[in-house]
Structure formats: structure tokens, C-alpha cells
PDB file of C-alpha atoms in Angstrom:
ATOM      1  CA  MET P   9     150.563 153.008 105.449  1.00 49.00           C
ATOM      2  CA  SER P  10     149.411 149.618 105.878  1.00 58.00           C
ATOM      3  CA  MET P  11     145.864 148.435 105.195  1.00 52.00           C
ATOM      4  CA  ARG P  12     145.211 147.932 108.884  1.00 59.00           C
ATOM      5  CA  ALA P  13     146.473 151.408 109.794  1.00 55.00           C
ATOM      6  CA  THR P  14     144.503 153.021 106.850  1.00 55.00           C
ATOM      7  CA  VAL P  15     141.054 151.354 108.020  1.00 46.00           C
ATOM      8  CA  LYS P  16     141.953 152.297 111.508  1.00 52.00           C
ATOM      9  CA  SER P  17     142.269 155.837 110.363  1.00 57.00           C
ATOM     10  CA  VAL P  18     139.207 155.985 108.489  1.00 50.00           C
ATOM     11  CA  LEU P  19     137.000 154.300 110.997  1.00 53.00           C
ATOM     12  CA  GLY P  20     138.399 155.559 114.063  1.00 61.00           C
ATOM     13  CA  GLU P  21     139.659 153.413 117.088  1.00 68.00           C
ATOM     14  CA  LYS P  22     136.037 153.005 118.512  1.00 67.00           C
ATOM     15  CA  ASN P  23     134.741 151.589 115.343  1.00 69.00           C
ATOM     16  CA  VAL P  24     137.616 149.285 114.726  1.00 62.00           C
ATOM     17  CA  ARG P  25     136.852 147.626 118.256  1.00 73.00           C
ATOM     18  CA  VAL P  26     133.298 147.140 117.543  1.00 69.00           C
ATOM     19  CA  LEU P  27     134.089 145.560 114.280  1.00 68.00           C
ATOM     20  CA  ARG P  28     136.652 143.180 115.934  1.00 75.00           C
ATOM     21  CA  ARG P  29     133.889 142.076 118.481  1.00 75.00           C
ATOM     22  CA  LEU P  30     131.457 141.437 115.767  1.00 69.00           C
ATOM     23  CA  LYS P  31     133.915 139.327 113.851  1.00 72.00           C
ATOM     24  CA  ARG P  32     134.434 137.383 116.863  1.00 73.00           C
ATOM     25  CA  ARG P  33     130.827 136.666 117.551  1.00 70.00           C
ATOM     26  CA  LEU P  34     130.463 135.680 113.779  1.00 65.00           C
ATOM     27  CA  SER P  35     133.342 133.399 114.097  1.00 68.00           C
ATOM     28  CA  ALA P  36     131.920 131.700 117.122  1.00 65.00           C
ATOM     29  CA  GLN P  37     128.524 130.695 115.589  1.00 60.00           C
ATOM     30  CA  PRO P  38     128.111 127.013 114.992  1.00 66.00           C
ATOM     31  CA  ALA P  39     127.986 125.930 111.479  1.00 64.00           C
ATOM     32  CA  LYS P  40     124.624 125.252 109.851  1.00 71.00           C
ATOM     33  CA  PRO P  41     123.911 121.578 110.480  1.00 73.00           C
ATOM     34  CA  ALA P  42     124.029 119.296 107.709  1.00 76.00           C
ATOM     35  CA  LYS P  43     120.650 118.062 105.905  1.00 82.00           C
ATOM     36  CA  PRO P  44     120.014 114.549 107.201  1.00 80.00           C
ATOM     37  CA  THR P  45     120.560 111.710 105.177  1.00 81.00           C
ATOM     38  CA  GLY P  46     119.530 108.023 105.162  1.00 85.00           C
ATOM     39  CA  LEU P  47     116.681 107.194 107.537  1.00 88.00           C
ATOM     40  CA  ASP P  48     116.910 110.401 109.217  1.00 86.00           C
ATOM     41  CA  ALA P  49     115.945 111.982 106.141  1.00 92.00           C
ATOM     42  CA  ILE P  50     112.600 110.108 106.130  1.00 93.00           C
ATOM     43  CA  SER P  51     112.027 109.979 109.896  1.00 92.00           C
ATOM     44  CA  GLY P  52     109.047 112.249 109.731  1.00 92.00           C
ATOM     45  CA  ASP P  53     107.205 110.281 106.793  1.00 95.00           C
ATOM     46  CA  LEU P  54     105.376 107.281 108.019  1.00 97.00           C
ATOM     47  CA  ASN P  55     104.562 106.205 104.359  1.00 97.00           C
ATOM     48  CA  LYS P  56     108.250 106.104 103.555  1.00 96.00           C
ATOM     49  CA  LEU P  57     109.206 104.603 106.689  1.00 97.00           C
ATOM     50  CA  ALA P  58     106.616 101.760 106.092  1.00 97.00           C
ATOM     51  CA  GLN P  59     108.145 101.205 102.507  1.00 96.00           C
ATOM     52  CA  HIS P  60     111.805 101.133 103.999  1.00 96.00           C
ATOM     53  CA  PHE P  61     111.017  98.744 106.779  1.00 96.00           C
ATOM     54  CA  LYS P  62     108.676  96.548 104.579  1.00 96.00           C
ATOM     55  CA  THR P  63     105.505  96.512 106.661  1.00 97.00           C
ATOM     56  CA  ASP P  64     102.302  96.067 104.852  1.00 95.00           C
ATOM     57  CA  LYS P  65     100.708  99.235 106.627  1.00 97.00           C
ATOM     58  CA  TRP P  66     101.706 101.013 103.345  1.00 95.00           C
ATOM     59  CA  GLY P  67     101.266  99.205 100.071  1.00 92.00           C
ATOM     60  CA  ILE P  68      98.967  96.096 100.649  1.00 92.00           C
ATOM     61  CA  HIS P  69      97.164  98.704 102.919  1.00 94.00           C
ATOM     62  CA  ARG P  70      97.070 102.209 103.047  1.00 96.00           C
ATOM     63  CA  TYR P  71      97.258 102.775 106.838  1.00 98.00           C
ATOM     64  CA  THR P  72     100.121 104.856 107.503  1.00 98.00           C
ATOM     65  CA  GLN P  73      98.560 108.209 105.967  1.00 97.00           C
ATOM     66  CA  HIS P  74      95.712 107.876 108.601  1.00 98.00           C
ATOM     67  CA  TYR P  75      98.386 106.934 111.347  1.00 98.00           C
ATOM     68  CA  GLN P  76     100.347 110.159 110.349  1.00 97.00           C
ATOM     69  CA  ARG P  77      97.320 112.125 110.931  1.00 97.00           C
ATOM     70  CA  HIS P  78      96.158 110.621 114.291  1.00 98.00           C
ATOM     71  CA  LEU P  79      99.425 109.941 116.153  1.00 98.00           C
ATOM     72  CA  GLY P  80     101.632 112.916 114.487  1.00 97.00           C
ATOM     73  CA  HIS P  81     100.971 114.911 117.603  1.00 97.00           C
ATOM     74  CA  LEU P  82     102.954 112.287 119.515  1.00 98.00           C
ATOM     75  CA  LYS P  83     105.869 112.637 117.451  1.00 96.00           C
ATOM     76  CA  ASN P  84     108.426 113.801 119.875  1.00 96.00           C
ATOM     77  CA  ASP P  85     106.778 112.653 123.060  1.00 98.00           C
ATOM     78  CA  SER P  86     107.721 110.053 125.473  1.00 98.00           C
ATOM     79  CA  PHE P  87     105.075 107.437 125.616  1.00 98.00           C
ATOM     80  CA  ASN P  88     104.410 103.827 125.491  1.00 98.00           C
ATOM     81  CA  LEU P  89     102.978 102.058 122.318  1.00 98.00           C
ATOM     82  CA  LEU P  90     101.885  98.333 122.342  1.00 98.00           C
ATOM     83  CA  GLU P  91     101.253  96.549 119.132  1.00 98.00           C
ATOM     84  CA  ILE P  92      99.417  93.226 119.185  1.00 98.00           C
ATOM     85  CA  GLY P  93     100.597  91.028 116.355  1.00 98.00           C
ATOM     86  CA  ILE P  94     104.445  91.148 115.361  1.00 97.00           C
ATOM     87  CA  GLY P  95     104.141  89.619 112.161  1.00 94.00           C
ATOM     88  CA  GLY P  96     106.052  86.654 110.608  1.00 90.00           C
ATOM     89  CA  TYR P  97     103.536  83.969 111.998  1.00 88.00           C
ATOM     90  CA  ASN P  98     105.818  81.059 113.318  1.00 87.00           C
ATOM     91  CA  ARG P  99     108.719  81.707 110.608  1.00 90.00           C
ATOM     92  CA  PRO P 100     112.116  81.995 112.347  1.00 88.00           C
ATOM     93  CA  GLY P 101     113.436  85.351 112.113  1.00 86.00           C
ATOM     94  CA  GLN P 102     110.379  86.917 110.415  1.00 91.00           C
ATOM     95  CA  GLY P 103     108.380  90.055 111.917  1.00 94.00           C
ATOM     96  CA  GLY P 104     109.005  93.162 113.593  1.00 96.00           C
ATOM     97  CA  ALA P 105     108.709  95.470 110.642  1.00 97.00           C
ATOM     98  CA  SER P 106     106.302  97.687 111.843  1.00 98.00           C
ATOM     99  CA  LEU P 107     107.844  98.111 115.556  1.00 98.00           C
ATOM    100  CA  ARG P 108     111.120  99.198 113.835  1.00 98.00           C
ATOM    101  CA  MET P 109     108.923 101.770 111.764  1.00 98.00           C
ATOM    102  CA  TRP P 110     107.396 102.849 115.005  1.00 98.00           C
ATOM    103  CA  LYS P 111     110.739 103.341 116.901  1.00 98.00           C
ATOM    104  CA  GLN P 112     112.327 105.341 114.060  1.00 97.00           C
ATOM    105  CA  PHE P 113     109.140 107.645 113.837  1.00 98.00           C
ATOM    106  CA  PHE P 114     108.733 108.055 117.528  1.00 98.00           C
ATOM    107  CA  PRO P 115     112.414 108.954 118.774  1.00 97.00           C
ATOM    108  CA  LYS P 116     111.380 109.062 122.554  1.00 98.00           C
ATOM    109  CA  ALA P 117     108.699 106.513 122.674  1.00 98.00           C
ATOM    110  CA  GLN P 118     109.019 102.771 124.029  1.00 98.00           C
ATOM    111  CA  ILE P 119     107.889 100.343 121.677  1.00 98.00           C
ATOM    112  CA  PHE P 120     106.213  97.161 122.811  1.00 98.00           C
ATOM    113  CA  GLY P 121     105.095  94.124 120.825  1.00 98.00           C
ATOM    114  CA  MET P 122     102.963  91.215 121.763  1.00 98.00           C
ATOM    115  CA  ASP P 123     102.839  87.896 119.752  1.00 98.00           C
ATOM    116  CA  ILE P 124     101.690  84.355 120.311  1.00 97.00           C
ATOM    117  CA  GLN P 125     104.919  83.237 119.073  1.00 96.00           C
ATOM    118  CA  ASP P 126     108.405  84.140 120.419  1.00 96.00           C
ATOM    119  CA  LYS P 127     109.708  87.064 118.619  1.00 97.00           C
ATOM    120  CA  SER P 128     112.397  88.115 121.147  1.00 97.00           C
ATOM    121  CA  PHE P 129     114.881  88.253 118.119  1.00 97.00           C
ATOM    122  CA  VAL P 130     113.136  91.833 117.502  1.00 97.00           C
ATOM    123  CA  ASP P 131     114.291  93.256 120.791  1.00 98.00           C
ATOM    124  CA  GLU P 132     116.716  96.128 120.819  1.00 97.00           C
ATOM    125  CA  ASP P 133     116.968  99.638 122.463  1.00 98.00           C
ATOM    126  CA  ARG P 134     113.239 100.984 122.883  1.00 98.00           C
ATOM    127  CA  ILE P 135     111.881  97.836 121.415  1.00 98.00           C
ATOM    128  CA  THR P 136     110.530  95.049 123.803  1.00 98.00           C
ATOM    129  CA  THR P 137     108.506  92.032 122.769  1.00 98.00           C
ATOM    130  CA  PHE P 138     106.238  89.499 125.058  1.00 98.00           C
ATOM    131  CA  ILE P 139     104.748  86.285 124.241  1.00 98.00           C
ATOM    132  CA  GLY P 140     101.016  86.556 124.774  1.00 98.00           C
ATOM    133  CA  ASP P 141      97.376  85.279 123.602  1.00 98.00           C
ATOM    134  CA  GLN P 142      95.093  88.023 122.869  1.00 98.00           C
ATOM    135  CA  SER P 143      92.113  85.601 123.119  1.00 97.00           C
ATOM    136  CA  ASP P 144      92.990  85.251 127.069  1.00 98.00           C
ATOM    137  CA  PRO P 145      92.310  88.406 129.224  1.00 98.00           C
ATOM    138  CA  SER P 146      94.607  87.067 131.668  1.00 98.00           C
ATOM    139  CA  SER P 147      97.420  87.018 129.311  1.00 98.00           C
ATOM    140  CA  LEU P 148      96.653  90.414 128.035  1.00 98.00           C
ATOM    141  CA  ASN P 149      96.698  91.825 131.643  1.00 98.00           C
ATOM    142  CA  ALA P 150      99.958  90.223 132.511  1.00 98.00           C
ATOM    143  CA  VAL P 151     101.734  91.877 129.387  1.00 98.00           C
ATOM    144  CA  VAL P 152     100.143  95.372 130.368  1.00 98.00           C
ATOM    145  CA  ASP P 153     101.288  94.943 133.925  1.00 98.00           C
ATOM    146  CA  LYS P 154     104.884  94.466 132.671  1.00 98.00           C
ATOM    147  CA  ILE P 155     104.628  97.616 130.730  1.00 98.00           C
ATOM    148  CA  GLY P 156     102.514  99.850 132.740  1.00 96.00           C
ATOM    149  CA  GLU P 157     100.798 102.878 131.362  1.00 95.00           C
ATOM    150  CA  LEU P 158      99.493 102.769 127.614  1.00 98.00           C
ATOM    151  CA  ASP P 159      99.179 105.606 125.478  1.00 98.00           C
ATOM    152  CA  VAL P 160      98.529 103.837 122.063  1.00 98.00           C
ATOM    153  CA  ILE P 161      97.307 100.226 121.617  1.00 98.00           C
ATOM    154  CA  ILE P 162      97.433  98.742 118.258  1.00 98.00           C
ATOM    155  CA  ASP P 163      95.356  95.459 117.432  1.00 98.00           C
ATOM    156  CA  ASP P 164      97.144  93.964 114.553  1.00 98.00           C
ATOM    157  CA  GLY P 165      96.813  90.426 115.928  1.00 97.00           C
ATOM    158  CA  SER P 166      94.798  87.505 114.636  1.00 96.00           C
ATOM    159  CA  HIS P 167      91.873  89.704 113.164  1.00 97.00           C
ATOM    160  CA  ARG P 168      89.325  86.924 114.360  1.00 97.00           C
ATOM    161  CA  SER P 169      86.397  88.823 115.695  1.00 98.00           C
ATOM    162  CA  PRO P 170      86.228  87.083 118.908  1.00 97.00           C
ATOM    163  CA  HIS P 171      89.752  87.723 119.572  1.00 98.00           C
ATOM    164  CA  VAL P 172      89.279  91.491 118.628  1.00 98.00           C
ATOM    165  CA  LEU P 173      86.399  91.799 121.035  1.00 98.00           C
ATOM    166  CA  THR P 174      88.216  90.155 123.791  1.00 98.00           C
ATOM    167  CA  THR P 175      91.150  92.444 123.259  1.00 98.00           C
ATOM    168  CA  PHE P 176      89.172  95.404 123.298  1.00 98.00           C
ATOM    169  CA  ALA P 177      87.192  94.757 126.132  1.00 98.00           C
ATOM    170  CA  THR P 178      90.261  93.883 128.174  1.00 98.00           C
ATOM    171  CA  LEU P 179      92.741  96.458 127.102  1.00 98.00           C
ATOM    172  CA  PHE P 180      90.332  99.669 126.243  1.00 98.00           C
ATOM    173  CA  PRO P 181      89.914 100.318 130.029  1.00 98.00           C
ATOM    174  CA  ARG P 182      93.643 100.127 130.674  1.00 98.00           C
ATOM    175  CA  LEU P 183      94.383 102.768 127.861  1.00 98.00           C
ATOM    176  CA  LYS P 184      95.525 106.107 129.320  1.00 98.00           C
ATOM    177  CA  ASP P 185      92.793 108.998 129.226  1.00 97.00           C
ATOM    178  CA  GLY P 186      93.534 110.632 125.932  1.00 97.00           C
ATOM    179  CA  GLY P 187      95.098 107.653 124.466  1.00 98.00           C
ATOM    180  CA  ILE P 188      94.442 106.093 121.130  1.00 98.00           C
ATOM    181  CA  TYR P 189      93.204 102.535 120.626  1.00 98.00           C
ATOM    182  CA  ILE P 190      93.263 101.087 116.910  1.00 98.00           C
ATOM    183  CA  VAL P 191      91.906  97.979 115.214  1.00 98.00           C
ATOM    184  CA  GLU P 192      93.643  96.997 111.734  1.00 98.00           C
ATOM    185  CA  ASP P 193      92.268  94.737 109.125  1.00 97.00           C
ATOM    186  CA  THR P 194      88.551  94.806 109.902  1.00 98.00           C
ATOM    187  CA  GLN P 195      87.718  93.355 106.649  1.00 98.00           C
ATOM    188  CA  SER P 196      88.001  89.880 108.072  1.00 97.00           C
ATOM    189  CA  SER P 197      84.765  90.829 109.951  1.00 97.00           C
ATOM    190  CA  TYR P 198      82.731  90.344 106.792  1.00 98.00           C
ATOM    191  CA  TRP P 199      84.339  86.620 106.303  1.00 97.00           C
ATOM    192  CA  PRO P 200      82.660  83.627 108.045  1.00 96.00           C
ATOM    193  CA  GLU P 201      86.002  81.907 107.368  1.00 97.00           C
ATOM    194  CA  TRP P 202      87.633  84.198 109.603  1.00 96.00           C
ATOM    195  CA  GLN P 203      85.043  83.862 112.305  1.00 96.00           C
ATOM    196  CA  GLY P 204      83.236  87.059 110.629  1.00 96.00           C
ATOM    197  CA  SER P 205      79.648  87.106 109.200  1.00 97.00           C
ATOM    198  CA  GLU P 206      78.052  87.913 105.981  1.00 97.00           C
ATOM    199  CA  ASP P 207      75.257  89.668 107.919  1.00 95.00           C
ATOM    200  CA  LEU P 208      76.302  93.279 108.027  1.00 96.00           C
ATOM    201  CA  ASP P 209      74.280  93.779 111.291  1.00 93.00           C
ATOM    202  CA  ALA P 210      75.896  90.773 113.037  1.00 96.00           C
ATOM    203  CA  ALA P 211      76.475  92.154 116.766  1.00 94.00           C
ATOM    204  CA  HIS P 212      79.203  89.366 117.347  1.00 96.00           C
ATOM    205  CA  THR P 213      81.753  90.596 114.918  1.00 97.00           C
ATOM    206  CA  SER P 214      84.462  93.212 115.340  1.00 97.00           C
ATOM    207  CA  MET P 215      82.715  95.663 113.033  1.00 97.00           C
ATOM    208  CA  GLY P 216      79.486  95.223 114.691  1.00 97.00           C
ATOM    209  CA  MET P 217      81.153  96.142 118.109  1.00 97.00           C
ATOM    210  CA  LEU P 218      82.936  99.100 116.507  1.00 98.00           C
ATOM    211  CA  LYS P 219      79.817 100.272 114.876  1.00 97.00           C
ATOM    212  CA  ARG P 220      78.079 100.210 118.263  1.00 97.00           C
ATOM    213  CA  LEU P 221      80.570 102.608 119.610  1.00 98.00           C
ATOM    214  CA  VAL P 222      79.325 105.239 117.361  1.00 97.00           C
ATOM    215  CA  ASP P 223      75.754 105.147 118.952  1.00 97.00           C
ATOM    216  CA  GLY P 224      77.685 105.207 122.379  1.00 97.00           C
ATOM    217  CA  LEU P 225      79.184 108.530 121.521  1.00 97.00           C
ATOM    218  CA  ASN P 226      75.585 110.004 121.463  1.00 97.00           C
ATOM    219  CA  TYR P 227      74.178 108.215 124.488  1.00 97.00           C
ATOM    220  CA  GLU P 228      73.013 111.579 126.158  1.00 97.00           C
ATOM    221  CA  GLU P 229      70.753 111.753 123.191  1.00 97.00           C
ATOM    222  CA  PHE P 230      68.833 108.566 123.864  1.00 97.00           C
ATOM    223  CA  VAL P 231      65.250 108.780 124.892  1.00 95.00           C
ATOM    224  CA  VAL P 232      65.353 105.299 126.644  1.00 92.00           C
ATOM    225  CA  GLU P 233      64.234 105.719 130.072  1.00 88.00           C
ATOM    226  CA  ASN P 234      66.816 104.891 132.859  1.00 90.00           C
ATOM    227  CA  TYR P 235      69.424 104.108 130.288  1.00 95.00           C
ATOM    228  CA  GLN P 236      72.723 103.330 132.113  1.00 96.00           C
ATOM    229  CA  PRO P 237      75.791 104.179 130.111  1.00 97.00           C
ATOM    230  CA  THR P 238      78.564 101.829 129.551  1.00 98.00           C
ATOM    231  CA  TYR P 239      82.162 102.272 130.196  1.00 98.00           C
ATOM    232  CA  THR P 240      82.884 102.971 126.437  1.00 98.00           C
ATOM    233  CA  ASP P 241      79.937 105.445 125.722  1.00 98.00           C
ATOM    234  CA  LEU P 242      81.519 107.417 128.805  1.00 98.00           C
ATOM    235  CA  ASN P 243      85.028 107.111 127.738  1.00 98.00           C
ATOM    236  CA  ILE P 244      85.164 107.418 124.046  1.00 98.00           C
ATOM    237  CA  VAL P 245      85.181 110.925 122.366  1.00 98.00           C
ATOM    238  CA  GLY P 246      85.835 109.903 118.930  1.00 98.00           C
ATOM    239  CA  VAL P 247      85.822 107.118 116.197  1.00 98.00           C
ATOM    240  CA  HIS P 248      87.217 107.353 112.805  1.00 98.00           C
ATOM    241  CA  PHE P 249      86.493 104.695 110.214  1.00 98.00           C
ATOM    242  CA  TYR P 250      88.798 104.054 107.293  1.00 98.00           C
ATOM    243  CA  HIS P 251      89.199 101.243 104.831  1.00 98.00           C
ATOM    244  CA  ASN P 252      90.022  98.327 107.114  1.00 98.00           C
ATOM    245  CA  LEU P 253      91.165 100.439 109.915  1.00 98.00           C
ATOM    246  CA  VAL P 254      89.343 102.139 112.884  1.00 98.00           C
ATOM    247  CA  ILE P 255      90.882 104.567 115.131  1.00 98.00           C
ATOM    248  CA  ILE P 256      89.060 105.323 118.541  1.00 98.00           C
ATOM    249  CA  GLU P 257      90.123 108.374 120.885  1.00 98.00           C
ATOM    250  CA  LYS P 258      89.789 107.918 124.573  1.00 98.00           C
ATOM    251  CA  GLY P 259      88.715 110.601 126.672  1.00 98.00           C
ATOM    252  CA  ARG P 260      85.575 111.945 129.052  1.00 98.00           C
ATOM    253  CA  ASN P 261      82.407 111.979 126.876  1.00 98.00           C
ATOM    254  CA  ALA P 262      79.904 114.071 128.805  1.00 96.00           C
ATOM    255  CA  GLU P 263      79.200 117.110 126.735  1.00 96.00           C
ATOM    256  CA  GLY P 264      75.456 117.270 127.889  1.00 95.00           C
ATOM    257  CA  SER P 265      72.312 117.441 125.637  1.00 95.00           C
ATOM    258  CA  ASN P 266      69.728 119.778 124.516  1.00 95.00           C
ATOM    259  CA  LYS P 267      67.054 116.975 124.110  1.00 94.00           C
ATOM    260  CA  ARG P 268      64.792 118.395 127.060  1.00 92.00           C
ATOM    261  CA  SER P 269      64.420 121.689 125.612  1.00 93.00           C
ATOM    262  CA  ALA P 270      64.215 120.284 122.095  1.00 95.00           C
ATOM    263  CA  LEU P 271      61.605 117.588 123.026  1.00 95.00           C
ATOM    264  CA  LYS P 272      59.666 119.804 125.511  1.00 93.00           C
ATOM    265  CA  GLN P 273      56.309 117.674 124.975  1.00 92.00           C
ATOM    266  CA  ARG P 274      58.136 114.323 125.764  1.00 93.00           C
ATOM    267  CA  TYR P 275      59.740 115.944 129.056  1.00 91.00           C
ATOM    268  CA  ALA P 276      57.135 118.206 130.192  1.00 89.00           C
ATOM    269  CA  LYS P 277      55.822 115.834 132.834  1.00 73.00           C
ATOM    270  CA  SER P 278      59.168 115.262 134.072  1.00 61.00           C
TER     271      SER P 278
END
């Protein structure tokens, strides 16, 4: 008796048919995907991507660990990211490292860069560059008009306080609700040679402006009579300070206050 006939006689015709169907199902299952290699193997780690693309966001600085935390939720989303300052200054063929890093980390995002120099050599699928001057509101608005809705804005431009303030005042209102606004290299705020100031309370520096945003988070607690909240008071829900890096979360800031119950004597007459 053959092996097949022996198995059939032991198991029975019905069980043999069941085994055949199971065998067909198992043979139809796709093979396990191979482990990713090359760039795909590190595409979820911004620190490693920064090193691969040779951007100073990791190494000279330690920014990508914070980017991983604050932007990781967008990993597989379709959205628009604009970075001001592409790098390389006026050196031909230099720059674009961080734009390439963002493209690899966000596989569905559109990555845009703006620089005062022509960096069009960086352009490729999902990376688009523009020439623009961050000290000029009309130039900034013209670039955003071409892009449309912005979910993430990164200021890695000149790092001069007047430029940082102009860029924030112009572009933050154009950031999507729920978006993220980032200012890099805030150390220049303390350097008079870079249009900063040795005065830690100087109002005209980028850090002076950014520190005021923290008070604005709590505008509902102010006891100043007839205080009128600013646009940033009403539209910032989080400000995160790191070494030379500030990350701002946009959203509706109107949680309310318990100041009238806590300060009953002050508000008894009102």
C-alpha cells in the first residue's frame, strides 16, 4: 500500500480533504517581508538620519531628539513642512541636507525650503525650494501663497533677532491650527554681533519675544483690568524650550480661570 493510501485509510477521506485545504491556504500565504536595509532601516530614527544626511541638527546641535518627540505623531501623515534656511550659504551645490532628512522621515509629506540664495538644485520629488527673504513680510507671504496650508514651520534662517521676529509675526498666523512652529539656534539672541543683546530682559531679541509667549499662555490669569489678549495669547497652547531650540504648539487657548473664586476680595465688587 502506498503512503498516500495508508494516510487516507488512517485519517479517513474527510480529514484528508481538510488537510489538503489547509495545505493550499498555507502555501498561498505571502512570505514574510525582508528586513529593511539601507536608508529604510533607519527611516524612523531622526538622529541616525541627520547623521546620514550630514545635517547639523544632530552633532553640532542636539535638535533631532526633540523633533522626534514633537513631530513623531506626523510620521505617516500627508502634510506640508516649510523650512526657512536651506544651508550652504552662497556656495554652489551646497545645502539641502535637512530637507532630504525630512523627506526620508516623513514619507507622505511635502517638504518645502526657502532661502535667500537659489537652491533649486535641491528640488526633487516631494522637495520644492523657493527664493525668499525672511526679513520681508511680502516675500514670506508670497512663498506661503504658493505652498498653501502649512502644518510645520521651521525657522533655521539667518538667526538675526529682527528676522526671527518678522518671520514669526508674518507666518505664525498662517500656520494651521494644531500646527508646530520651531525656532532654531536661539543662542544668537544673546550675541550683540548677531543683532542680539547681552541684556537677558531685552524685549527686541528673539528670546525676549519667545519668553513673552509663556506669559501669554496664562493671559486668563492676568489681573490687569481690560487686558486685551493678543493673537498669540489666544492661539498658543504650548511652548517648549530646549538648548538653542524652541518649539511652539498652535491651538485655541481658552481653558478658563479660577481667579475670581480664588481672589474673591479683589473681585467682590464686580
